[in-house]
């Protein structure tokens, strides 16, 4: 056994926690924004308790882990922008980019509180988000301490909290109705809409299945309930990490189903033939879903977001973005004895997923679906 014991997590300054609790207790519309909550498996339960106690809505911007059960009444999705204008206190929990300032920013008088191991991300060369209070500490003990501090203030804020709880419920219901309408619109689209693929995957996957996101799956159509069942590298990795990560997850959790969702460009960056070889050689059957939109979707999307009036955005064909052909990625997995299938009809997505899951579950072989889908 190793004698290299892991270090204990840094504990937050309790005086700073009290100051944060005072701000939240006086707030009409506090808001939580997180990206990396859930890295420690104790964190989702602590976040749920904090959000529930004071009726604080939670948004996850480009989430890297399961931070909160998606069915939790305080879960308000994956885009903070619609809530920034009303928020008077914002808790930023391990989020390096909680919003894009030139798109949408908090109101000038909103109090901003950052929590994290390095709450201000001091290793970043440039980062200018406002900070009225920054609390250093691991999220699990920080949220536990903050919840305890807020319990002592609940009596004096109960009417405000319960009124907010009702507003959050109404806003959440409206948000979910919009998500359902978007899904209904996507159901029959050709090329296939990634939202429809996500929904079909959600209908078939189990709560313990692990989803690796390096493709355009839509979080709002995916039920994420248990810690450790979703992973996204976020800003820290480069394209092509998904396949290797999925194999590592399968090695660490051989009894769990691992589903790797990648774009076609990311799939090629992942050196897929060696990945498929390792899957066969080590007996790690994973399911790979390739979202084949014949383009570098991230290049197109970010070009329009960062330079919306630029020459590339105004053109009908942005440079360095498109592939000329849809490639037969399903043939690549066959070189290592896996099952491959191309899917171009939205009606066939559920049946193709069923066939692929049967291959990995029963035959213990890897499977890949090459899904011809629309881009951004």
XYZ file of C-alpha atoms in Angstrom:
376
model
C 0.000 0.000 0.000
C 1.151 3.516 -0.799
C 2.310 5.748 2.057
C 1.709 8.852 -0.066
C -1.474 9.938 1.665
C -3.541 12.610 -0.069
C -3.529 16.031 1.591
C -6.633 17.216 3.383
C -8.776 19.783 1.607
C -8.238 23.468 2.497
C -10.882 24.700 4.922
C -12.544 28.101 4.359
C -12.119 31.161 6.574
C -15.188 31.053 8.828
C -15.242 34.840 9.256
C -15.517 35.153 5.470
C -18.291 32.539 5.476
C -20.239 34.686 7.963
C -19.837 37.725 5.705
C -21.078 35.699 2.742
C -24.065 34.466 4.751
C -24.980 38.048 5.674
C -24.987 39.044 1.988
C -27.142 36.079 0.980
C -29.583 36.486 3.864
C -30.333 40.066 2.775
C -30.584 39.262 -0.939
C -33.822 39.160 -2.919
C -32.451 37.171 -5.842
C -29.237 35.274 -5.051
C -27.876 33.020 -7.794
C -25.336 30.178 -7.893
C -23.144 29.665 -10.971
C -20.769 26.710 -11.166
C -18.690 24.796 -13.680
C -16.580 22.360 -11.658
C -18.721 21.577 -8.617
C -19.028 17.798 -8.478
C -15.366 16.974 -8.917
C -15.478 15.734 -5.326
C -18.404 13.345 -4.948
C -19.420 14.921 -1.644
C -20.106 18.253 -3.341
C -23.482 17.618 -5.066
C -25.196 16.714 -1.788
C -23.742 19.830 -0.106
C -24.862 22.012 -3.016
C -28.353 20.506 -2.918
C -28.663 21.269 0.802
C -27.431 24.849 0.377
C -29.694 25.601 -2.581
C -32.749 24.000 -0.971
C -32.371 25.750 2.388
C -32.396 29.303 1.022
C -34.132 28.662 -2.336
C -31.078 29.692 -4.342
C -31.328 28.754 -8.042
C -28.330 26.937 -9.509
C -27.023 27.259 -13.055
C -24.117 25.291 -14.479
C -22.153 27.017 -17.229
C -20.287 24.488 -19.399
C -20.463 21.937 -16.560
C -17.616 19.468 -16.172
C -19.301 17.187 -13.643
C -22.725 16.411 -12.195
C -23.047 19.240 -9.677
C -26.724 18.839 -8.858
C -29.438 16.324 -9.695
C -31.087 17.748 -12.830
C -34.496 17.068 -11.234
C -33.697 19.156 -8.152
C -36.213 22.023 -7.794
C -33.403 24.602 -7.657
C -31.737 23.367 -10.870
C -32.203 26.093 -13.477
C -30.227 24.665 -16.343
C -26.990 25.425 -18.071
C -27.070 29.059 -19.142
C -26.696 31.777 -16.474
C -27.311 34.734 -18.810
C -31.121 34.904 -18.416
C -30.737 35.198 -14.632
C -27.882 37.698 -14.388
C -30.040 40.801 -14.743
C -32.120 39.999 -11.650
C -29.389 38.614 -9.390
C -28.285 40.870 -6.529
C -25.829 38.348 -4.998
C -23.987 35.796 -7.166
C -22.084 32.830 -5.723
C -19.462 31.661 -8.228
C -18.493 28.095 -7.241
C -15.336 26.851 -8.977
C -16.150 28.585 -12.260
C -13.322 30.195 -14.182
C -15.635 31.862 -16.738
C -19.055 32.303 -15.103
C -20.294 34.584 -17.890
C -19.035 36.302 -21.059
C -18.916 40.023 -20.195
C -19.512 41.349 -23.713
C -22.589 39.124 -24.092
C -24.256 39.465 -20.701
C -22.921 40.676 -17.360
C -24.401 41.062 -13.874
C -25.877 44.387 -12.896
C -23.390 46.888 -11.510
C -24.623 46.723 -7.915
C -24.667 42.913 -7.669
C -22.373 41.430 -5.031
C -20.074 38.720 -6.422
C -18.689 35.994 -4.128
C -16.143 33.501 -5.477
C -15.526 30.104 -3.848
C -12.816 27.597 -4.706
C -9.408 26.114 -4.080
C -8.050 29.116 -6.024
C -11.193 31.250 -6.240
C -9.666 33.975 -8.418
C -7.740 31.569 -10.718
C -4.469 33.367 -10.116
C -2.605 31.215 -12.650
C -4.636 32.743 -15.476
C -2.705 35.554 -17.200
C -5.884 37.604 -17.667
C -9.095 37.337 -15.663
C -11.085 40.395 -14.683
C -14.346 39.234 -13.156
C -15.498 41.459 -10.268
C -15.065 40.058 -6.768
C -16.539 41.508 -3.595
C -15.490 38.465 -1.571
C -13.248 35.525 -2.510
C -13.203 32.530 -0.180
C -10.411 29.987 -0.501
C -11.339 26.422 0.325
C -12.614 23.160 -1.057
C -16.271 23.404 -2.043
C -17.615 20.604 0.169
C -16.519 22.112 3.516
C -17.195 25.651 2.268
C -20.788 24.848 1.300
C -21.362 22.930 4.531
C -20.115 25.881 6.584
C -22.181 28.350 4.555
C -25.326 26.236 4.947
C -24.773 26.111 8.718
C -24.315 29.898 8.832
C -27.487 30.438 6.800
C -29.523 28.174 9.101
C -29.021 30.728 11.881
C -30.400 33.463 9.597
C -33.353 31.592 8.129
C -35.985 32.759 10.634
C -35.435 36.395 9.744
C -35.522 35.719 6.005
C -38.203 33.018 5.780
C -40.871 35.089 3.990
C -38.351 36.281 1.403
C -37.011 32.752 0.912
C -40.442 31.192 0.409
C -41.489 33.917 -2.039
C -38.305 33.250 -3.983
C -38.928 29.498 -3.908
C -42.262 30.082 -5.629
C -40.677 32.342 -8.277
C -37.966 29.785 -8.997
C -40.559 27.028 -9.412
C -42.516 29.107 -11.917
C -39.416 30.033 -13.868
C -38.207 26.444 -13.851
C -41.540 25.193 -15.200
C -41.399 27.719 -18.037
C -37.817 26.716 -18.816
C -38.694 23.017 -18.959
C -41.647 23.727 -21.252
C -39.303 25.540 -23.625
C -36.865 22.616 -23.549
C -39.702 20.210 -24.386
C -40.855 22.411 -27.273
C -37.311 22.554 -28.660
C -37.070 18.766 -28.468
C -40.380 18.294 -30.259
C -39.143 20.562 -33.039
C -35.874 18.601 -33.252
C -37.505 15.162 -33.297
C -37.901 14.863 -37.078
C -35.153 17.182 -38.352
C -32.755 15.981 -41.047
C -29.780 16.079 -40.756
C -30.382 14.720 -37.267
C -30.522 17.283 -34.470
C -28.091 16.540 -31.586
C -30.912 17.310 -29.147
C -32.856 14.334 -30.504
C -29.821 12.070 -30.186
C -29.346 13.247 -26.591
C -32.972 12.534 -25.759
C -32.806 9.039 -27.272
C -29.605 8.325 -25.345
C -31.241 9.559 -22.147
C -34.198 7.202 -22.673
C -31.887 4.168 -22.854
C -29.016 4.907 -20.509
C -29.021 3.920 -16.857
C -28.441 6.255 -13.917
C -25.017 4.684 -13.316
C -23.826 4.976 -16.919
C -20.906 7.359 -17.444
C -21.214 9.931 -20.242
C -18.086 11.549 -21.673
C -18.913 14.830 -23.442
C -16.676 15.922 -26.289
C -19.517 16.410 -28.729
C -22.671 18.514 -29.069
C -24.978 16.615 -26.728
C -27.496 18.987 -25.156
C -27.348 18.968 -21.362
C -30.990 20.000 -21.012
C -32.171 16.751 -22.595
C -29.987 14.533 -20.428
C -30.980 13.408 -16.937
C -27.883 13.696 -14.767
C -28.600 12.522 -11.242
C -25.612 10.762 -9.691
C -22.147 12.190 -8.986
C -19.442 10.873 -11.271
C -21.697 10.008 -14.218
C -20.687 12.848 -16.551
C -17.297 14.256 -17.445
C -16.286 17.206 -19.607
C -12.737 18.485 -19.585
C -13.769 22.108 -20.061
C -11.074 24.660 -20.765
C -8.184 22.497 -19.583
C -7.871 20.047 -22.488
C -7.431 19.984 -26.218
C -9.611 18.287 -28.826
C -9.207 14.527 -28.928
C -9.204 13.727 -25.202
C -12.581 11.964 -25.184
C -11.643 8.524 -26.483
C -8.722 8.066 -24.101
C -10.766 9.381 -21.185
C -13.568 6.922 -21.949
C -11.105 4.021 -21.964
C -9.662 5.201 -18.657
C -13.143 5.420 -17.161
C -13.920 1.884 -18.326
C -10.656 0.609 -16.853
C -11.484 2.242 -13.519
C -15.152 1.189 -13.506
C -15.334 -2.022 -15.582
C -18.871 -2.832 -14.438
C -20.291 0.479 -15.666
C -21.405 1.339 -19.177
C -19.252 4.131 -20.648
C -20.622 6.268 -23.482
C -18.205 8.552 -25.319
C -19.886 11.392 -27.241
C -17.526 13.084 -29.692
C -17.728 15.382 -32.681
C -16.269 14.127 -35.933
C -13.283 16.457 -35.656
C -12.638 15.478 -32.041
C -12.905 11.816 -33.005
C -10.153 12.215 -35.594
C -7.968 14.152 -33.145
C -8.352 11.275 -30.687
C -6.224 8.911 -32.802
C -9.170 6.510 -33.088
C -7.510 3.403 -34.513
C -5.155 2.993 -31.523
C -8.095 3.751 -29.200
C -10.195 1.022 -30.797
C -7.237 -1.345 -30.649
C -6.761 -0.704 -26.917
C -10.479 -1.232 -26.323
C -10.260 -4.679 -27.890
C -6.864 -5.663 -26.485
C -7.767 -4.752 -22.893
C -11.385 -5.924 -23.019
C -12.873 -2.458 -22.391
C -16.032 -2.288 -24.539
C -17.260 1.303 -24.765
C -19.952 2.926 -26.879
C -18.778 5.804 -29.073
C -21.266 8.224 -30.608
C -19.711 10.312 -33.383
C -21.731 13.444 -34.160
C -20.785 13.730 -37.824
C -21.678 17.236 -39.021
C -18.801 17.487 -41.526
C -17.348 20.535 -39.836
C -15.353 21.885 -36.925
C -18.469 23.033 -35.085
C -16.536 24.710 -32.273
C -14.664 26.881 -34.793
C -17.901 28.031 -36.425
C -19.734 28.645 -33.149
C -16.916 30.551 -31.462
C -16.162 32.620 -34.553
C -19.744 33.885 -34.512
C -19.738 34.444 -30.747
C -16.442 36.343 -30.570
C -16.585 38.169 -33.924
C -20.307 38.367 -34.796
C -19.776 41.184 -37.323
C -16.486 39.906 -38.755
C -15.886 38.856 -42.355
C -15.891 35.148 -41.452
C -19.254 35.421 -39.684
C -20.772 37.331 -42.601
C -19.647 34.706 -45.106
C -21.740 31.639 -45.812
C -18.724 29.386 -45.429
C -16.302 30.272 -42.666
C -12.649 29.363 -43.400
C -11.048 26.343 -41.707
C -14.432 24.994 -40.663
C -15.874 22.510 -43.151
C -15.021 19.012 -44.332
C -15.870 18.213 -47.931
C -17.215 14.715 -47.224
C -19.023 12.780 -44.508
C -16.534 10.082 -43.522
C -17.483 6.462 -42.779
C -16.253 6.420 -39.178
C -18.230 3.238 -38.527
C -15.661 1.373 -40.629
C -12.816 2.436 -38.333
C -14.162 0.523 -35.330
C -14.569 -2.589 -37.474
C -10.784 -2.776 -37.911
C -10.604 -3.758 -34.218
C -13.516 -6.185 -34.288
C -16.103 -3.663 -33.109
C -19.632 -2.967 -34.289
C -20.168 0.078 -36.514
C -23.281 1.639 -37.995
C -24.115 4.876 -39.810
C -27.382 6.570 -38.813
C -28.933 9.277 -40.992
C -32.665 8.864 -40.286
C -33.871 10.397 -36.993
C -36.467 7.645 -36.634
C -33.668 5.063 -36.530
C -31.674 6.671 -33.698
C -33.417 4.774 -30.835
C -33.119 1.426 -32.625
C -29.455 2.007 -33.497
C -28.688 2.856 -29.878
C -30.440 -0.308 -28.725
C -28.382 -2.424 -31.118
C -25.123 -0.769 -30.077
C -25.843 -1.125 -26.359
C -26.657 -4.805 -26.846
C -23.253 -5.281 -28.475
C -21.326 -3.780 -25.568
C -23.537 -5.339 -22.857
C -24.029 -8.850 -24.248
C -21.257 -9.432 -26.776
C -18.723 -7.405 -24.751
C -17.504 -5.714 -27.933
C -17.037 -2.002 -28.516
C -19.577 -0.213 -30.725
C -19.659 3.033 -32.665
C -22.555 4.940 -34.202
C -21.650 7.389 -36.979
C -24.557 9.838 -36.682
C -25.025 12.231 -39.609
C -26.220 15.349 -37.814
C -26.652 19.089 -38.209
C -23.987 21.522 -37.076
C -24.288 24.798 -35.178
